[in-house]
Amino acid sequence: MQSVCQTVGACSSCLKRQLNGFMGYIKWQRRLVPACVRTTYSETGKWEKTYGLETRRRVENWWLPRIKDQFCRISETDKSRPKFYVLSMFPYPSGKLHMGHVRVYTISDAIARFQKMRGMQVINPMGWDAFGLPAENAAVERGVHPASWTQSNIQHMREQFDALGLSFTWEREVTTCLPEYYKWTQYLFLKLFEAGIVYQKEALVNWDPVDQTVLANEQVDDNGCSWRSGAKVEQKYLKQWFIKTTAYAKAMFDALSDLPEWYGIKEMQANWIGDCVGCFLDFLLKVDGKVTGEKLAAYTYTPEAIYGASHLYILPTHSLLHGNSILKEVFQREFIPGKDSLTSVTAVNLLTHQEIPVVISAKPNFENYLDTKIGIPSTSAEDAAVAKNLGISFTEVIETLPNGLEKVMNSAEITGMTRQEALKAITQQAKKKRIGGDLTSDKLRDWLISRQRYWGTPIPIIHCQTCGTVPVPYEDLPVVLPNVTTFTGKGASPLETAPEWVDCSCPRCKAAARREVDTMDTFVDSAWYYLRFTDPHNTERPFNSELADYWMPVDLYVGGKEHAVMHLFYARFLSHFCHDLKMTKHREPFHKLLVQGLIKNQTFRLTTTGQCLKREEVDLTGAEPVHLKTGEKLQVAWEKMSKSKHNGIDPEELVKEYGIDTLRLYILFAAPPEQDILWDAKTDAMPGVQRWQTRLWTLVTKLIEARASGTMPDPDLLKKKEKAEARKIWEQKNLVISEVTECFTKDHLFNAAISRLMSLTNVLQQASRPLILHSTEFEDALASLCIMIAPMAPHIASEMWKGLAHMQNKLCTHHHWDVDVLHQSWPKVDPEYLQPSDVVEMSVLINNKACGKVFVPQQAARNFEEVHELVLQSELGAKHLQGRTIQKAFLSPRTALINFLVQE
């Protein structure tokens, strides 16, 4: 293939130029007004009575380029205003949006528009998780450079986003494969390296013996064979880079209690981390009394009893027996399968300086993921039995006093301490000396970030024979990917084929050295992108701390449940680390999570082979689906949409058939966000939301026609019965405003919000002609209905509002008729709706200082949870409590006072 760039190191700059070029094209393209003949109201002043297919197309073509709000531009950030940061998980640029993308981004778009209408300063940023294996596979299979493939996919997906009417803060766009982004990923890696949280050790990889290359897990099929060569995959030990996430296990576990809005996900995070009761401690290995230079970290459940250690216990599968250790032969020679094997290798505890023997366990497994343990007979009957059987001496270090209190003895400076005091002392000493001591569980493993790939962030490390492992100086960042033009999928990492890049000089001694040829796991890129969005064009640092402190934490993070463990764990880890570096004020990155379910469609499989059939290969006319060709009965199931299962739906085709607003409303109405949607467009919510839009349009048509009839509207002409009907409309309007606002702010049940808006539509449909003509309540309720629909269906809402704005003889003067619907303020419940006798004026204090009052319903005034939530949802709460950490709150029902204690 033709070279994408001609010189080493030019690949990323080339991609940047290409990206800038096509981004400029897209920005230009988005300003185009469709060259269609306009016959709708906004253009001609003539209202079309029916909302048919052609009207819908013209409305959406007209409004699509006009409602692309940029929300908060970088230059407009006003730190004195309340903010709302809504973030949807950024996509991998695969080249084509699927229905899962449409769902998550429709949700975030609706929330962003709603919060802006509430007066918040909103960012709804978007970017690209652009490194990864598929781009490299494309290079092997199609001869397309990963940079070109990625650039092309981003361009296409940007166009798809625009076609769906999704309004992102594109000014804040980030692309992880560009040097201006991954420079700061490398910067954070170096900070972790300085803190002793990055290290190298041997770990197992999937090895293709035919192609002589490392395979990712997804490149190994269900039979354990290579996807390309077909060879049986082997497990091989290679030196890999790790981030010591276990160092933050206890802090991250404890911080989960500060995340009340992580419904269901907190438990998954807690289970992933595990109970942090023990710690790892470092040992130096010796053989025949000689120091080998090899270190080993071993876990103990009782660090306070470390002076009573008798032996180090390793599994027969440990890398010391199978990897590239200089002790491999010794261990293999002295290992007796099926028996605990006492070896001639000893381990020196770097904290206590005690020397104990290494024992190879007879067991095939320890608890959870442990492969190395410290044997301490004083606290484990099993360890005591092993020591006795092998004749290893040990010292008792725990004594129980007559009152039941346990204290430590025979343990140097911690002798006489309680077990809890000794635990704290030992772990603190070990952490201070950087030889372990971080409380963690027996199930959490450190994060392996090495990838033997080209298309990833280069690890900024140089290997020197004299100086060892040397970090690249900060001033030399970024380490830019070289231009590699040949991708075979065989042999070593493609970076090895760029000797001009690999061979370099040591930053310390200037001697010949080599760059690290592994790249980083893409999870590293996405572990901090939410921070870069707060200051995406900063060339001096990853982000400005003041801007990060203003925008963080993310108020609402929207994404799939499949990322509820690993991605969230890594993102939380990086956020905790940045907080410890004083880079951020907030320790936790995400205030509230909204985890959406899958969109599933039916699959039809042949019972004999399990092969999935295309819909056109299935006969659906009978009682049960059968294969059209053979008549064979099929296995039918609801499964996640997938190209390989032939059950995917193309969003572009749906937009052509139903329209943008109908698709958006369907996505929001078909099921609550957390539940799966079972796709059946003919019989489920799709016809319902289509009919609803027609009814809404008809209501606007009725009002416009009534006001253009020549009869002047006069509320005094309404009869007593009609005034009672108007009162009911007013009450229904206020009830729906209250309920829909709660749906958007509390539980995000958009299906319930749409249902309530439909109920208000039904009430308005029943209004008599005199009521439509003369009632202020009808006009106000219909205007409020248009405003509340706008975040979810912005195109039809914009057109209906324009029709109302140009309507003759309006009765409502409090609406801003001269601006579009998306710039209206979100409707508020009328104060008189809550009768004075039914409300309590609640005084609000923050850190014992009065800051205002909020009206709450009488029946809620004595309920702490309800008052707490009502204050947070109020304008006062948004202004003074938004984004701040509330440590405690106290309610005094007798004095109608609530006091919030917040972290300054």
Short mmCIF file of N, CA, C and O in Angstrom, two decimals, residues 824-872:
data_model
loop_
_atom_site.label_atom_id
_atom_site.label_comp_id
_atom_site.label_asym_id
_atom_site.label_seq_id
_atom_site.Cartn_x
_atom_site.Cartn_y
_atom_site.Cartn_z
N GLN A 824 -36.59 28.79 25.47
CA GLN A 824 -37.56 29.14 26.51
C GLN A 824 -37.09 28.61 27.86
O GLN A 824 -36.32 27.65 27.93
N SER A 825 -37.58 29.24 28.92
CA SER A 825 -37.33 28.72 30.26
C SER A 825 -38.25 27.55 30.52
O SER A 825 -39.41 27.54 30.08
N TRP A 826 -37.74 26.55 31.22
CA TRP A 826 -38.57 25.39 31.55
C TRP A 826 -39.75 25.84 32.41
O TRP A 826 -39.57 26.64 33.32
N PRO A 827 -40.95 25.36 32.13
CA PRO A 827 -42.13 25.81 32.89
C PRO A 827 -42.01 25.51 34.38
O PRO A 827 -41.45 24.49 34.79
N LYS A 828 -42.54 26.41 35.17
CA LYS A 828 -42.56 26.22 36.63
C LYS A 828 -44.01 26.06 37.08
O LYS A 828 -44.94 26.59 36.46
N VAL A 829 -44.17 25.35 38.17
CA VAL A 829 -45.50 25.21 38.76
C VAL A 829 -45.94 26.57 39.28
O VAL A 829 -45.16 27.28 39.94
N ASP A 830 -47.16 26.98 38.95
CA ASP A 830 -47.67 28.27 39.42
C ASP A 830 -47.74 28.28 40.93
O ASP A 830 -48.23 27.33 41.55
N PRO A 831 -47.26 29.36 41.58
CA PRO A 831 -47.24 29.40 43.06
C PRO A 831 -48.61 29.15 43.68
O PRO A 831 -48.71 28.50 44.72
N GLU A 832 -49.67 29.66 43.02
CA GLU A 832 -51.00 29.49 43.62
C GLU A 832 -51.51 28.06 43.51
O GLU A 832 -52.50 27.70 44.13
N TYR A 833 -50.82 27.22 42.69
CA TYR A 833 -51.22 25.81 42.60
C TYR A 833 -51.03 25.14 43.95
O TYR A 833 -51.80 24.27 44.34
N LEU A 834 -49.97 25.52 44.65
CA LEU A 834 -49.77 25.06 46.03
C LEU A 834 -50.41 26.11 46.93
O LEU A 834 -49.85 27.20 47.13
N GLN A 835 -51.58 25.83 47.41
CA GLN A 835 -52.31 26.79 48.22
C GLN A 835 -51.48 27.18 49.45
O GLN A 835 -50.77 26.33 50.00
N PRO A 836 -51.55 28.44 49.89
CA PRO A 836 -50.75 28.88 51.05
C PRO A 836 -50.89 27.95 52.25
O PRO A 836 -49.92 27.70 52.96
N SER A 837 -52.09 27.41 52.46
CA SER A 837 -52.28 26.52 53.60
C SER A 837 -51.60 25.17 53.39
O SER A 837 -51.43 24.41 54.33
N ASP A 838 -51.24 24.90 52.13
CA ASP A 838 -50.65 23.61 51.82
C ASP A 838 -49.13 23.65 51.72
O ASP A 838 -48.51 22.64 51.40
N VAL A 839 -48.52 24.80 51.92
CA VAL A 839 -47.07 24.92 51.78
C VAL A 839 -46.43 25.47 53.04
O VAL A 839 -47.08 26.15 53.83
N VAL A 840 -45.16 25.14 53.19
CA VAL A 840 -44.37 25.65 54.31
C VAL A 840 -43.16 26.37 53.74
O VAL A 840 -42.53 25.90 52.79
N GLU A 841 -42.85 27.55 54.32
CA GLU A 841 -41.68 28.30 53.88
C GLU A 841 -40.47 27.80 54.68
O GLU A 841 -40.34 28.08 55.86
N MET A 842 -39.63 27.03 54.02
CA MET A 842 -38.51 26.37 54.69
C MET A 842 -37.24 27.22 54.57
O MET A 842 -36.81 27.55 53.47
N SER A 843 -36.66 27.59 55.70
CA SER A 843 -35.40 28.34 55.69
C SER A 843 -34.25 27.38 55.40
O SER A 843 -34.19 26.28 55.95
N VAL A 844 -33.34 27.82 54.52
CA VAL A 844 -32.22 26.99 54.12
C VAL A 844 -30.92 27.63 54.60
O VAL A 844 -30.65 28.80 54.31
N LEU A 845 -30.16 26.86 55.37
CA LEU A 845 -28.86 27.31 55.84
C LEU A 845 -27.78 26.44 55.21
O LEU A 845 -27.98 25.24 55.00
N ILE A 846 -26.64 27.03 54.89
CA ILE A 846 -25.48 26.29 54.41
C ILE A 846 -24.31 26.63 55.31
O ILE A 846 -23.94 27.80 55.43
N ASN A 847 -23.79 25.62 55.98
CA ASN A 847 -22.73 25.81 56.98
C ASN A 847 -23.14 26.87 58.00
O ASN A 847 -22.40 27.80 58.31
N ASN A 848 -24.41 26.73 58.47
CA ASN A 848 -24.98 27.57 59.53
C ASN A 848 -25.26 29.01 59.11
O ASN A 848 -25.58 29.84 59.95
N LYS A 849 -25.14 29.31 57.81
CA LYS A 849 -25.43 30.66 57.33
C LYS A 849 -26.67 30.64 56.46
O LYS A 849 -26.79 29.82 55.53
N ALA A 850 -27.62 31.54 56.73
CA ALA A 850 -28.86 31.59 55.97
C ALA A 850 -28.58 32.00 54.52
O ALA A 850 -27.79 32.92 54.26
N CYS A 851 -29.21 31.29 53.58
CA CYS A 851 -28.99 31.66 52.18
C CYS A 851 -30.30 31.77 51.41
O CYS A 851 -30.29 32.01 50.20
N GLY A 852 -31.45 31.62 52.06
CA GLY A 852 -32.72 31.82 51.38
C GLY A 852 -33.79 30.88 51.89
O GLY A 852 -33.60 30.18 52.90
N LYS A 853 -34.94 30.91 51.21
CA LYS A 853 -36.07 30.08 51.61
C LYS A 853 -36.63 29.35 50.40
O LYS A 853 -36.55 29.82 49.28
N VAL A 854 -37.21 28.17 50.69
CA VAL A 854 -37.82 27.35 49.64
C VAL A 854 -39.19 26.90 50.13
O VAL A 854 -39.34 26.51 51.29
N PHE A 855 -40.19 26.98 49.26
CA PHE A 855 -41.53 26.51 49.61
C PHE A 855 -41.60 25.00 49.39
O PHE A 855 -41.23 24.49 48.34
N VAL A 856 -42.09 24.28 50.43
CA VAL A 856 -42.27 22.83 50.31
C VAL A 856 -43.69 22.49 50.72
O VAL A 856 -44.31 23.19 51.54
N PRO A 857 -44.27 21.41 50.17
CA PRO A 857 -45.62 21.02 50.56
C PRO A 857 -45.70 20.70 52.05
O PRO A 857 -44.76 20.15 52.63
N GLN A 858 -46.86 21.04 52.65
CA GLN A 858 -47.06 20.82 54.08
C GLN A 858 -46.82 19.35 54.45
O GLN A 858 -46.16 19.06 55.45
N GLN A 859 -47.32 18.43 53.59
CA GLN A 859 -47.22 17.01 53.92
C GLN A 859 -45.78 16.50 53.85
O GLN A 859 -45.47 15.43 54.37
N ALA A 860 -44.88 17.27 53.21
CA ALA A 860 -43.48 16.84 53.09
C ALA A 860 -42.57 17.52 54.10
O ALA A 860 -41.42 17.12 54.26
N ALA A 861 -43.08 18.54 54.78
CA ALA A 861 -42.22 19.41 55.59
C ALA A 861 -41.57 18.70 56.78
O ALA A 861 -40.57 19.17 57.31
N ARG A 862 -42.11 17.56 57.20
CA ARG A 862 -41.54 16.84 58.34
C ARG A 862 -40.71 15.64 57.91
O ARG A 862 -40.14 14.94 58.73
N ASN A 863 -40.62 15.43 56.58
CA ASN A 863 -39.88 14.29 56.05
C ASN A 863 -38.52 14.74 55.55
O ASN A 863 -38.42 15.50 54.59
N PHE A 864 -37.46 14.29 56.22
CA PHE A 864 -36.11 14.76 55.89
C PHE A 864 -35.76 14.49 54.43
O PHE A 864 -35.25 15.37 53.73
N GLU A 865 -36.00 13.25 53.95
CA GLU A 865 -35.61 12.90 52.58
C GLU A 865 -36.32 13.79 51.55
O GLU A 865 -35.71 14.26 50.59
N GLU A 866 -37.61 14.02 51.75
CA GLU A 866 -38.38 14.82 50.79
C GLU A 866 -37.93 16.27 50.80
O GLU A 866 -37.76 16.89 49.74
N VAL A 867 -37.74 16.84 51.99
CA VAL A 867 -37.28 18.24 52.07
C VAL A 867 -35.89 18.37 51.45
O VAL A 867 -35.62 19.29 50.67
N HIS A 868 -35.01 17.43 51.78
CA HIS A 868 -33.65 17.42 51.24
C HIS A 868 -33.68 17.45 49.71
O HIS A 868 -33.01 18.25 49.06
N GLU A 869 -34.51 16.58 49.10
CA GLU A 869 -34.59 16.48 47.64
C GLU A 869 -35.22 17.73 47.03
O GLU A 869 -34.76 18.23 46.00
N LEU A 870 -36.26 18.26 47.66
CA LEU A 870 -36.93 19.47 47.14
C LEU A 870 -36.00 20.67 47.13
O LEU A 870 -36.00 21.48 46.20
N VAL A 871 -35.19 20.80 48.17
CA VAL A 871 -34.24 21.92 48.23
C VAL A 871 -33.19 21.77 47.13
O VAL A 871 -32.84 22.72 46.44
N LEU A 872 -32.67 20.54 46.95
CA LEU A 872 -31.66 20.32 45.91
C LEU A 872 -32.21 20.62 44.52
O LEU A 872 -31.50 21.10 43.64
#
